[in-house]
XYZ file of C-alpha atoms in Angstrom:
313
model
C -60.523 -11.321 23.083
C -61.520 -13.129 26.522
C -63.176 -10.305 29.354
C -62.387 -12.004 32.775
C -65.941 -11.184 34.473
C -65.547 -11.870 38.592
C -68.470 -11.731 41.087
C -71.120 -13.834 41.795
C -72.449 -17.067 39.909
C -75.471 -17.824 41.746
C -79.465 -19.511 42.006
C -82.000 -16.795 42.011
C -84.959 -17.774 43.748
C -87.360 -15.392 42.614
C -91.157 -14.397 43.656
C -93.908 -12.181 43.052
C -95.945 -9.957 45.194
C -99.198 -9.012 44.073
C -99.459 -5.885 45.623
C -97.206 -3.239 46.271
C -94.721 -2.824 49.731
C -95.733 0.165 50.606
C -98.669 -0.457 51.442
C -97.992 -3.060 54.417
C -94.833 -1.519 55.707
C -95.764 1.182 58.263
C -93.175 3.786 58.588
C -93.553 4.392 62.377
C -93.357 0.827 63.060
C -89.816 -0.183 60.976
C -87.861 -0.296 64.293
C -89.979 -3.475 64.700
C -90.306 -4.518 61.724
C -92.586 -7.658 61.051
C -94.381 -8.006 58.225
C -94.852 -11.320 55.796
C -95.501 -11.220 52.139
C -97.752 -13.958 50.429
C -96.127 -14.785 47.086
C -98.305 -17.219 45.142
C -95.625 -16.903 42.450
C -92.332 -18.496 42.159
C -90.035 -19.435 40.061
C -86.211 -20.353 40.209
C -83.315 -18.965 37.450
C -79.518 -19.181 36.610
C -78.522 -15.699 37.781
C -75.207 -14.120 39.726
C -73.902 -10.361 38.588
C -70.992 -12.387 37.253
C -73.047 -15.176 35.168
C -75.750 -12.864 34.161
C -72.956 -10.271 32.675
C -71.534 -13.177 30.981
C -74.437 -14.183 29.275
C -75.476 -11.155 27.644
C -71.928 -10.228 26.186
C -71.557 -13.890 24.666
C -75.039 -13.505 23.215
C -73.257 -9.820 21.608
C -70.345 -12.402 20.429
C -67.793 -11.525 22.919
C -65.786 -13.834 25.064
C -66.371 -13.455 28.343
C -64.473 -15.914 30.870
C -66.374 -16.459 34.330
C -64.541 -15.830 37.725
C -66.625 -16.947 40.677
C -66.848 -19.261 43.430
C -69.270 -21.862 43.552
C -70.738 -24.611 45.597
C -71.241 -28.484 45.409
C -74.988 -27.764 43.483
C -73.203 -26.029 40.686
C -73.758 -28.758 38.480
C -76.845 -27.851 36.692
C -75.160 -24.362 36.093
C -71.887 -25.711 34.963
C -74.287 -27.664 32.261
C -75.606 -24.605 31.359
C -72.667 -22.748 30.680
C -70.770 -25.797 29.139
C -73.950 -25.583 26.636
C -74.100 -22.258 25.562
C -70.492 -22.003 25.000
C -69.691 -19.955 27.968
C -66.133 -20.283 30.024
C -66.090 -21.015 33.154
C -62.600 -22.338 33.670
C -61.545 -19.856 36.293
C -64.474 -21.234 38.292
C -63.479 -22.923 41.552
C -65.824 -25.500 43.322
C -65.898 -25.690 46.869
C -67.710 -29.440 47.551
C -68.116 -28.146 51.295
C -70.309 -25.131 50.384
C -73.566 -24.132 49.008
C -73.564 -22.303 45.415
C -74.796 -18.991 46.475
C -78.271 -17.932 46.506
C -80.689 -14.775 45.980
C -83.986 -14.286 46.985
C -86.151 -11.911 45.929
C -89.196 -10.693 45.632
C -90.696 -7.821 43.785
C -93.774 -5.854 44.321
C -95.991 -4.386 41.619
C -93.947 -1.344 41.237
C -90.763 -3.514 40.600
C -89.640 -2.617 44.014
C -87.185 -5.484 45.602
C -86.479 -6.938 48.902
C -83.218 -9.322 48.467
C -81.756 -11.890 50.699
C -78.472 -13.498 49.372
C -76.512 -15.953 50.836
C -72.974 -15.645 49.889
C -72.151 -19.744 50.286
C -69.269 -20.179 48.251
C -68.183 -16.815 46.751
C -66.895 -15.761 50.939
C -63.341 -17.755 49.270
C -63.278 -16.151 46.235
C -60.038 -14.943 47.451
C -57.902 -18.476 46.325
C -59.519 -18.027 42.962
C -56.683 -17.718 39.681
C -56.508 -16.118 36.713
C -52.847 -16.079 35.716
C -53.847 -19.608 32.895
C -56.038 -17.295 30.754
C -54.642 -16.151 28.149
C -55.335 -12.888 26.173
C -56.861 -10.868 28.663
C -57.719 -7.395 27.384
C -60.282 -6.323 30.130
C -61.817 -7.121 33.288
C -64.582 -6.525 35.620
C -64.736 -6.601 39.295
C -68.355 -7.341 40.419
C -69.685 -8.066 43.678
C -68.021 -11.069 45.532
C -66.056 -11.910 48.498
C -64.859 -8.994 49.994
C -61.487 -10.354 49.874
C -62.016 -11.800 47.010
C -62.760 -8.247 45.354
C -59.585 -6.826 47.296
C -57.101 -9.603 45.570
C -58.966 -8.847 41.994
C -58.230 -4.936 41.966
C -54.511 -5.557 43.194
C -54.076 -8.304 40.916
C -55.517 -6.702 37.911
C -53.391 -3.826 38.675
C -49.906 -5.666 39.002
C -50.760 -7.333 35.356
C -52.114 -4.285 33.777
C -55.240 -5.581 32.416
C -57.668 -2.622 32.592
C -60.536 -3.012 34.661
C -64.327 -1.773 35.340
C -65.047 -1.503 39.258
C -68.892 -2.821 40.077
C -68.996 -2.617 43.348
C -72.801 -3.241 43.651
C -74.228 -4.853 46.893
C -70.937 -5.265 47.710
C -70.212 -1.846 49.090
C -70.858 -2.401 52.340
C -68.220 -4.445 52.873
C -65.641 -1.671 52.698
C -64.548 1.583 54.107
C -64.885 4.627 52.524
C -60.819 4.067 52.566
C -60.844 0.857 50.700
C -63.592 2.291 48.418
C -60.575 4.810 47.079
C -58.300 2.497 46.289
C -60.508 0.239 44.736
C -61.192 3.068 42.739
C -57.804 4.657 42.219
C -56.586 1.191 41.081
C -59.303 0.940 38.737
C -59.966 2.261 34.964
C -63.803 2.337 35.040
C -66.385 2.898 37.823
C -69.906 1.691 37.287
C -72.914 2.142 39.661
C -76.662 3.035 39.845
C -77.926 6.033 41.648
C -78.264 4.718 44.987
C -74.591 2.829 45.033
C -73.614 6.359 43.876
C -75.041 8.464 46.519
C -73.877 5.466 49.344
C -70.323 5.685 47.359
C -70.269 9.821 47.975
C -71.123 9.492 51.484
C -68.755 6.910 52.329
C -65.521 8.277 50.678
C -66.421 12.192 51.249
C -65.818 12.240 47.334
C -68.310 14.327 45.119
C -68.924 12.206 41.382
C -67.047 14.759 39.432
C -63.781 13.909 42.378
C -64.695 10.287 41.519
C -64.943 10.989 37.701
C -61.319 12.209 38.071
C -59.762 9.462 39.387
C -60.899 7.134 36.383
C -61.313 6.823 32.995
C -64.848 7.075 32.997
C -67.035 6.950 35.919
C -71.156 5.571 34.595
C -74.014 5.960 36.714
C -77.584 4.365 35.619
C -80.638 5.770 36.698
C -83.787 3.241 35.882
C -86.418 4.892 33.859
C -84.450 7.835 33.263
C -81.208 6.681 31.588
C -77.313 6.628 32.819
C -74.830 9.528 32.947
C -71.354 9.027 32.067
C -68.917 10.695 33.408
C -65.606 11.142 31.089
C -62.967 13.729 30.240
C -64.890 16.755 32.616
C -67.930 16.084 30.458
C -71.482 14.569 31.422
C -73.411 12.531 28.509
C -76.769 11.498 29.054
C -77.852 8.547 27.928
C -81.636 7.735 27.097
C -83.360 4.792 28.729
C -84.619 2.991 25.804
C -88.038 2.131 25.501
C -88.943 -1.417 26.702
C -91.871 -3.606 25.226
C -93.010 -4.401 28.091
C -91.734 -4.269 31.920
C -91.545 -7.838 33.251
C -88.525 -8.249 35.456
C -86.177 -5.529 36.774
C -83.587 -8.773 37.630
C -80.044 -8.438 35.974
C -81.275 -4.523 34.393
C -77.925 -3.855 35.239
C -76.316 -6.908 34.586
C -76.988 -6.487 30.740
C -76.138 -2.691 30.377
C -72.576 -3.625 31.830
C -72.216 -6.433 29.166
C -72.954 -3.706 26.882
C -69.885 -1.277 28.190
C -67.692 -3.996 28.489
C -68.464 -4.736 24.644
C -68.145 -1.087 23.977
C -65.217 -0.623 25.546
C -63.531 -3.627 24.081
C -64.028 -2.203 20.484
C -63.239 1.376 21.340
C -66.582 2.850 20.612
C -67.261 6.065 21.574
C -69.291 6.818 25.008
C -72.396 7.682 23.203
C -72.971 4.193 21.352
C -71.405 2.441 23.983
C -73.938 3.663 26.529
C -76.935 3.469 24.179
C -76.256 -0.283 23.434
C -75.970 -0.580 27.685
C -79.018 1.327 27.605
C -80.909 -1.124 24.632
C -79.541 -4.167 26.543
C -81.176 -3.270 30.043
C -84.497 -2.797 28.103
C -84.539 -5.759 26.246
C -83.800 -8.078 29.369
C -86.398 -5.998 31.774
C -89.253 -7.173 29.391
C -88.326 -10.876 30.197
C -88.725 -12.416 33.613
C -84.911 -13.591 34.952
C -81.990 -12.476 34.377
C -80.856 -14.512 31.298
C -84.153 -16.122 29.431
C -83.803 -12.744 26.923
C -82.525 -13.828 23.467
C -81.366 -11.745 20.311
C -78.944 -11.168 17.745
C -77.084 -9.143 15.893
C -79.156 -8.357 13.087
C -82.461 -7.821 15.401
C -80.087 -5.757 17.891
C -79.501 -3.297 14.984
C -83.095 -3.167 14.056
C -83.885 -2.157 18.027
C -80.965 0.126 18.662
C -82.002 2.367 15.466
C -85.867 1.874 16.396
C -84.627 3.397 19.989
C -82.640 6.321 18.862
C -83.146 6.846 15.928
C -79.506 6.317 14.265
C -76.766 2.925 13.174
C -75.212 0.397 15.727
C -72.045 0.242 14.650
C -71.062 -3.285 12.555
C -68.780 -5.490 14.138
């Protein structure tokens, strides 16, 4: 069953900061704000909410189909996803633009300062869907703020459930257009911070938010997710990672695993434990898609982590 997965297929440009931000970043003085960060470590990765989602649900044998925008150095990528079997046939390539691309850097605390440059994905808008064939379930991720706009209505009109991401992209919208993203949408998905900016824009409370969907998740780092469903909250446990490398694409893998829960109609509680297990297996490898594993070692981890089965599949 193919998952159309739109947002962002992008370069992540990503460096290290040996120290930690807090301690060169003087709270009196962040009206002028000038301050430079030496980063003797660099490296570059395939990344994108949209390509790093993609990844981990075809590594958990679904079929996701990528939806993004990209730029005339997309070539690499394309060879990328052409190798590991990934579609990107709804992938439109504007020779004109840049494919975009993130920088970031993290301190020793995995804090994050981001700057993203959109290139491409600002036309996401003239992107099409309507040749793929199949479609059980979508997800809207950050993009094009048009392009996110045209998603939820088209989605809607064809009546292929989908999970609303909104991500960095929230500031794009009104607290308005925030609504009926979300009224048109089956699933909302967002961690803490997008949830408190989310509340504060719409003047909706999580439990008003909850109502208007199917199930509303929240993530929360180190100390799990919530979901939201059917008046009920269910905590989910942060599984415990080997080792804590990279927070890049966290939250990229624990949406492949809803999307692959939700696909095979697994309840919330293993569907937000394998999210859970995905996030920690990816945060103890640096990137957001250099994390490998199967199904067999998957089951092994998931019962290590809470102590019960994955389901087969």
């Amino acid at each position: 069953m193919p998952t159309l997965i739109c947002g962002s297929v992008a370069y992540d440009t990503i460096m290290v900061f040996p120290d930690r931000f807090k301690h060169h970043i003087l709270p009196d003085k962040v009206h002028m704000l000038s301050v430079s960060f030496l980063v003797p470590e660099m490296r570059r990765e395939f990344g994108g909410c949209a390509g790093n989602i993609a990844y981990n649900l075809h590594l958990l044998g679904g079929e996701p189909v990528i939806m993004a925008t990209v730029g005339q150095d997309f070539g690499p990528y394309a060879e990328r996803l052409d190798a590991l079997g990934i579609r990107h046939d709804c992938t439109r390539v504007l020779p004109t633009h840049f494919t975009p691309q993130c920088f970031i850097t993290n301190d020793l605390d995995d804090n994050q300062i981001t700057a993203f440059h959109p290139g491409a994905m600002s036309e996401s808008h003239d992107n099409r869907f309507d040749h793929v064939e199949g479609l059980t379930l979508a997800l809207i991720g950050p993009d094009g703020r048009e392009g996110m706009l045209a998603r939820t209505r088209e989605l809607k009109a064809a009546g292929i459930p989908f999970v609303f991401d909104p991500g960095q992209g929230m500031p794009l919208f009104s607290g308005e257009e925030l609504l009926g993203c979300v009224a048109a949408a089956d699933y909302l998905a967002m961690n803490d911070y997008e949830a408190a900016l989310m509340t504060d824009k719409t003047g909706k409370t999580l439990a008003e938010l909850a109502a208007m969907v199917r199930a509303l998740i929240v993530t929360r780092g180190a100390d799990g997710s919530t979901i939201y469903v059917d008046g009920r909250e269910i905590a989910i446990p942060a599984a415990r990672a080997e080792a804590v490398l990279d927070p890049t694409g966290c939250g990229d893998a624990y949406r492949a695993g809803l999307l692959f829960g939700i696909e095979r109609g697994w309840d919330w509680e293993t569907t937000g434990r394998l999210a859970s297990l995905l996030g920690a297996l990816k945060i103890a490898q640096r990137g957001g898609q250099n994390h490998r594993f199967d199904r067999a070692s998957l089951a092994v981890a998931y019962r290590e982590a809470f102590g019960c089965e994955l389901p087969a599949w």
